[in-house]
mmCIF file of C-alpha atoms in Angstrom:
data_model
loop_
_atom_site.group_PDB
_atom_site.id
_atom_site.type_symbol
_atom_site.label_atom_id
_atom_site.label_comp_id
_atom_site.label_asym_id
_atom_site.label_seq_id
_atom_site.Cartn_x
_atom_site.Cartn_y
_atom_site.Cartn_z
ATOM 1 C CA UNK J 215 14.910 -4.169 -11.570
ATOM 2 C CA UNK J 216 18.053 -4.797 -9.463
ATOM 3 C CA UNK J 217 18.039 -7.698 -7.082
ATOM 4 C CA UNK J 218 19.127 -5.301 -4.367
ATOM 5 C CA UNK J 219 16.438 -4.444 -1.762
ATOM 6 C CA UNK J 220 14.913 -0.990 -1.634
ATOM 7 C CA UNK J 221 16.550 0.758 1.355
ATOM 8 C CA UNK J 222 15.075 1.500 4.720
ATOM 9 C CA UNK J 223 16.879 4.906 4.651
ATOM 10 C CA UNK J 224 15.125 5.787 1.331
ATOM 11 C CA UNK J 225 11.622 4.927 2.622
ATOM 12 C CA UNK J 226 12.378 7.072 5.827
ATOM 13 C CA UNK J 227 13.390 9.870 3.517
ATOM 14 C CA UNK J 228 10.161 9.455 1.438
ATOM 15 C CA UNK J 229 8.121 9.449 4.749
ATOM 16 C CA UNK J 230 9.632 12.860 5.869
ATOM 17 C CA UNK J 231 9.142 14.577 2.548
ATOM 18 C CA UNK J 232 5.487 13.072 2.049
ATOM 19 C CA UNK J 233 4.583 14.258 5.597
ATOM 20 C CA UNK J 234 5.900 17.876 4.747
ATOM 21 C CA UNK J 235 3.939 18.006 1.585
ATOM 22 C CA UNK J 236 0.651 16.404 2.465
ATOM 23 C CA UNK J 237 0.304 18.375 5.845
ATOM 24 C CA UNK J 238 1.122 21.763 4.011
ATOM 25 C CA UNK J 239 -1.434 20.950 1.256
ATOM 26 C CA UNK J 240 -4.415 19.344 3.135
ATOM 27 C CA UNK J 241 -6.028 19.025 6.570
ATOM 28 C CA UNK J 242 -5.295 15.416 7.327
ATOM 29 C CA UNK J 243 -6.835 13.553 10.146
ATOM 30 C CA UNK J 244 -5.369 10.213 11.283
ATOM 31 C CA UNK J 245 -7.043 7.482 13.211
ATOM 32 C CA UNK J 246 -6.009 4.166 14.508
ATOM 33 C CA UNK J 247 -2.243 4.628 13.854
ATOM 34 C CA UNK J 248 -1.575 2.639 16.961
ATOM 35 C CA UNK J 249 -3.248 -0.560 15.387
ATOM 36 C CA UNK J 250 0.080 -0.631 13.298
ATOM 37 C CA UNK J 251 2.598 -2.989 15.002
ATOM 38 C CA UNK J 252 5.558 -1.074 16.145
ATOM 39 C CA UNK J 253 8.211 -3.648 15.183
ATOM 40 C CA UNK J 254 8.359 -6.590 12.540
ATOM 41 C CA UNK J 255 7.047 -7.005 9.066
ATOM 42 C CA UNK J 256 3.693 -5.487 8.488
ATOM 43 C CA UNK J 257 1.602 -5.401 5.212
ATOM 44 C CA UNK J 258 -0.771 -2.297 4.796
ATOM 45 C CA UNK J 259 -3.791 -2.930 2.699
ATOM 46 C CA UNK J 260 -5.214 0.330 1.558
ATOM 47 C CA UNK J 261 -8.098 1.348 -0.637
ATOM 48 C CA UNK J 262 -7.278 3.255 -3.469
ATOM 49 C CA UNK J 263 -9.282 6.438 -4.768
ATOM 50 C CA UNK J 264 -7.077 9.121 -5.924
ATOM 51 C CA UNK J 265 -3.819 10.124 -7.176
ATOM 52 C CA UNK J 266 -2.372 11.308 -3.738
ATOM 53 C CA UNK J 267 -3.049 8.075 -1.874
ATOM 54 C CA UNK J 268 0.586 6.932 -2.065
ATOM 55 C CA UNK J 269 2.151 10.112 -0.782
ATOM 56 C CA UNK J 270 -0.589 10.516 1.786
ATOM 57 C CA UNK J 271 0.119 6.987 3.101
ATOM 58 C CA UNK J 272 3.842 7.558 3.301
ATOM 59 C CA UNK J 273 3.314 10.816 5.100
ATOM 60 C CA UNK J 274 0.870 9.590 7.816
ATOM 61 C CA UNK J 275 1.969 5.879 8.520
ATOM 62 C CA UNK J 276 3.724 5.532 11.837
ATOM 63 C CA UNK J 277 6.550 3.673 10.164
ATOM 64 C CA UNK J 278 8.273 4.127 6.827
ATOM 65 C CA UNK J 279 6.501 2.414 4.010
ATOM 66 C CA UNK J 280 7.544 0.601 0.817
ATOM 67 C CA UNK J 281 4.899 0.117 -1.796
ATOM 68 C CA UNK J 282 4.237 -1.453 -5.189
ATOM 69 C CA UNK J 283 3.728 1.044 -7.814
ATOM 70 C CA UNK J 284 2.830 0.724 -11.569
ATOM 71 C CA UNK J 285 6.088 0.539 -13.522
ATOM 72 C CA UNK J 286 4.982 3.151 -16.011
ATOM 73 C CA UNK J 287 5.582 5.758 -13.241
ATOM 74 C CA UNK J 288 9.302 4.862 -12.839
ATOM 75 C CA UNK J 289 10.479 6.747 -15.821
ATOM 76 C CA UNK J 290 12.592 9.879 -16.064
ATOM 77 C CA UNK J 291 12.926 12.108 -12.878
ATOM 78 C CA UNK J 292 9.875 10.674 -11.147
ATOM 79 C CA UNK J 293 11.039 7.176 -11.585
ATOM 80 C CA UNK J 294 14.519 8.259 -10.039
ATOM 81 C CA UNK J 295 12.613 9.821 -7.132
ATOM 82 C CA UNK J 296 10.301 6.760 -6.544
ATOM 83 C CA UNK J 297 13.389 4.389 -6.555
ATOM 84 C CA UNK J 298 15.311 6.691 -4.142
ATOM 85 C CA UNK J 299 12.505 6.616 -1.557
ATOM 86 C CA UNK J 300 12.361 2.786 -1.505
ATOM 87 C CA UNK J 301 9.360 2.032 -3.805
ATOM 88 C CA UNK J 302 9.004 -1.081 -5.935
ATOM 89 C CA UNK J 303 7.908 -0.974 -9.628
ATOM 90 C CA UNK J 304 5.455 -3.789 -10.799
ATOM 91 C CA UNK J 305 3.811 -4.652 -14.048
ATOM 92 C CA UNK J 306 0.398 -5.334 -12.630
ATOM 93 C CA UNK J 307 -0.683 -7.585 -15.571
ATOM 94 C CA UNK J 308 2.686 -9.563 -15.675
ATOM 95 C CA UNK J 309 4.483 -9.317 -12.064
ATOM 96 C CA UNK J 310 7.671 -11.075 -12.339
ATOM 97 C CA UNK J 311 9.718 -12.969 -9.703
ATOM 98 C CA UNK J 312 12.082 -10.236 -8.961
ATOM 99 C CA UNK J 313 9.137 -8.141 -7.700
ATOM 100 C CA UNK J 314 7.998 -10.911 -5.677
ATOM 101 C CA UNK J 315 11.318 -11.582 -4.002
ATOM 102 C CA UNK J 316 11.793 -7.826 -3.347
ATOM 103 C CA UNK J 317 8.618 -7.642 -1.429
ATOM 104 C CA UNK J 318 9.104 -10.749 0.491
ATOM 105 C CA UNK J 319 12.597 -9.487 1.231
ATOM 106 C CA UNK J 320 11.529 -6.193 2.507
ATOM 107 C CA UNK J 321 9.106 -8.129 4.805
ATOM 108 C CA UNK J 322 11.724 -10.482 5.932
ATOM 109 C CA UNK J 323 13.795 -7.479 7.044
ATOM 110 C CA UNK J 324 11.132 -6.478 9.275
ATOM 111 C CA UNK J 325 9.750 -3.533 7.392
ATOM 112 C CA UNK J 326 6.371 -2.347 6.236
ATOM 113 C CA UNK J 327 5.016 -3.042 2.617
ATOM 114 C CA UNK J 328 1.890 -1.389 1.215
ATOM 115 C CA UNK J 329 -0.035 -3.583 -1.121
ATOM 116 C CA UNK J 330 -3.212 -2.065 -2.853
ATOM 117 C CA UNK J 331 -5.542 -5.082 -2.836
ATOM 118 C CA UNK J 332 -7.819 -3.709 -5.626
ATOM 119 C CA UNK J 333 -4.638 -3.159 -8.018
ATOM 120 C CA UNK J 334 -5.802 0.195 -9.284
ATOM 121 C CA UNK J 335 -7.889 3.364 -8.437
ATOM 122 C CA UNK J 336 -11.774 2.433 -8.353
ATOM 123 C CA UNK J 337 -14.439 2.261 -6.040
ATOM 124 C CA UNK J 338 -12.290 1.981 -3.134
ATOM 125 C CA UNK J 339 -14.640 -0.464 -1.177
ATOM 126 C CA UNK J 340 -12.509 -3.406 -1.330
ATOM 127 C CA UNK J 341 -15.426 -5.318 -3.296
ATOM 128 C CA UNK J 342 -12.910 -6.630 -5.866
ATOM 129 C CA UNK J 343 -9.522 -7.899 -4.654
ATOM 130 C CA UNK J 344 -6.618 -9.190 -6.569
ATOM 131 C CA UNK J 345 -4.786 -12.377 -5.328
ATOM 132 C CA UNK J 346 -1.469 -10.426 -4.574
ATOM 133 C CA UNK J 347 -2.391 -9.469 -1.116
ATOM 134 C CA UNK J 348 -3.483 -12.960 -0.014
ATOM 135 C CA UNK J 349 -0.102 -14.396 -1.547
ATOM 136 C CA UNK J 350 2.088 -12.007 0.136
ATOM 137 C CA UNK J 351 0.212 -12.554 3.539
ATOM 138 C CA UNK J 352 0.445 -16.357 3.135
ATOM 139 C CA UNK J 353 4.193 -16.500 2.192
ATOM 140 C CA UNK J 354 5.326 -13.899 4.805
ATOM 141 C CA UNK J 355 2.806 -14.463 7.600
ATOM 142 C CA UNK J 356 2.992 -10.706 8.165
ATOM 143 C CA UNK J 357 -0.130 -9.195 9.789
ATOM 144 C CA UNK J 358 -2.285 -7.314 7.258
ATOM 145 C CA UNK J 359 -3.364 -3.731 8.470
ATOM 146 C CA UNK J 360 -6.486 -2.436 6.664
ATOM 147 C CA UNK J 361 -6.224 1.438 5.478
ATOM 148 C CA UNK J 362 -9.073 3.549 4.270
ATOM 149 C CA UNK J 363 -8.777 6.874 2.742
ATOM 150 C CA UNK J 364 -11.668 9.216 2.866
ATOM 151 C CA UNK J 365 -11.776 12.300 0.523
ATOM 152 C CA UNK J 366 -8.753 11.725 -1.414
ATOM 153 C CA UNK J 367 -10.742 10.908 -4.541
ATOM 154 C CA UNK J 368 -13.818 12.790 -3.905
ATOM 155 C CA UNK J 369 -13.585 14.998 -6.922
ATOM 156 C CA UNK J 370 -12.866 12.151 -9.601
ATOM 157 C CA UNK J 371 -10.098 10.199 -10.852
ATOM 158 C CA UNK J 372 -8.041 12.429 -13.070
ATOM 159 C CA UNK J 373 -4.855 14.424 -12.065
ATOM 160 C CA UNK J 374 -6.916 17.743 -12.242
ATOM 161 C CA UNK J 375 -9.380 16.339 -9.795
ATOM 162 C CA UNK J 376 -6.980 16.345 -6.767
ATOM 163 C CA UNK J 377 -8.652 17.427 -3.364
ATOM 164 C CA UNK J 378 -8.834 21.342 -3.064
ATOM 165 C CA UNK J 379 -5.951 22.870 -1.050
ATOM 166 C CA UNK J 380 -6.744 22.658 2.762
ATOM 167 C CA UNK J 381 -9.573 20.113 2.192
ATOM 168 C CA UNK J 382 -10.176 17.462 5.036
ATOM 169 C CA UNK J 383 -8.561 14.131 4.293
ATOM 170 C CA UNK J 384 -8.987 11.176 6.702
ATOM 171 C CA UNK J 385 -6.764 8.161 6.945
ATOM 172 C CA UNK J 386 -8.196 5.253 9.125
ATOM 173 C CA UNK J 387 -5.994 2.314 10.162
ATOM 174 C CA UNK J 388 -7.785 -0.967 11.318
ATOM 175 C CA UNK J 389 -6.968 -3.822 13.580
ATOM 176 C CA UNK J 390 -4.195 -6.371 12.175
ATOM 177 C CA UNK J 391 -5.476 -9.404 10.414
ATOM 178 C CA UNK J 392 -3.639 -12.595 11.039
ATOM 179 C CA UNK J 393 -3.532 -15.389 8.467
ATOM 180 C CA UNK J 394 -1.943 -18.670 8.780
ATOM 181 C CA UNK J 395 1.070 -19.223 6.265
ATOM 182 C CA UNK J 396 3.594 -21.819 6.440
ATOM 183 C CA UNK J 397 2.628 -24.901 4.294
ATOM 184 C CA UNK J 398 -0.829 -23.514 3.315
ATOM 185 C CA UNK J 399 0.156 -22.450 -0.228
ATOM 186 C CA UNK J 400 -2.344 -24.248 -2.491
ATOM 187 C CA UNK J 401 -4.809 -22.561 -4.601
ATOM 188 C CA UNK J 402 -7.624 -23.459 -2.110
ATOM 189 C CA UNK J 403 -5.520 -21.786 0.713
ATOM 190 C CA UNK J 404 -4.908 -18.675 -1.365
ATOM 191 C CA UNK J 405 -8.739 -18.385 -2.131
ATOM 192 C CA UNK J 406 -9.574 -18.972 1.446
ATOM 193 C CA UNK J 407 -7.188 -16.278 2.479
ATOM 194 C CA UNK J 408 -8.532 -13.833 -0.009
ATOM 195 C CA UNK J 409 -11.998 -14.368 1.204
ATOM 196 C CA UNK J 410 -10.907 -13.781 4.811
ATOM 197 C CA UNK J 411 -9.106 -10.709 3.982
ATOM 198 C CA UNK J 412 -11.920 -9.391 1.889
ATOM 199 C CA UNK J 413 -14.398 -9.778 4.360
ATOM 200 C CA UNK J 414 -12.228 -8.152 7.153
ATOM 201 C CA UNK J 415 -11.415 -5.186 4.677
ATOM 202 C CA UNK J 416 -15.046 -4.671 3.722
ATOM 203 C CA UNK J 417 -15.998 -4.663 7.498
ATOM 204 C CA UNK J 418 -13.402 -2.014 8.068
ATOM 205 C CA UNK J 419 -14.449 0.151 5.180
ATOM 206 C CA UNK J 420 -18.171 -0.131 6.283
ATOM 207 C CA UNK J 421 -17.187 1.338 9.826
#
């Protein structure tokens, strides 16, 4: 991966394209978009149910979004498109320093990054969180906004199980979660922040 940051213009183009596609295909209902701060760095923390979660988030978020996506997707034409719209490839099992710097660089530039705290598609209830979300929140001190998808994975987890055309999909943004960063970068601080975020995300999901 290049040291050059993904572009804000690319993320804006991706937002426009995704908005056109998802609103044409499904009946999308958005709640709480005003919870996303209008300026400054923000980390979106979505649950992950289905294949369309990424485009769905890009299309409905009130600001253009960069996101971490598994590096296997960044091959051929699809990879070219993902890079063009400002997305960041990551090896989920062995994230390298370049990826971490890219995310922190985007946040330092006052933009929005989505980090799926569960790491992969699953139950979508935030019961199992990887440490990446807490690490980025501590390092950047950016507010973390929970996001819950409803209906995007209702028919299963395979490509053929995407929601039916014009099915209702809900995207619910929650209140920003503030964590204290700065010098708090020990393992204990990471664990405490993970617990804080998990509690808040689970509560938002339960609502």
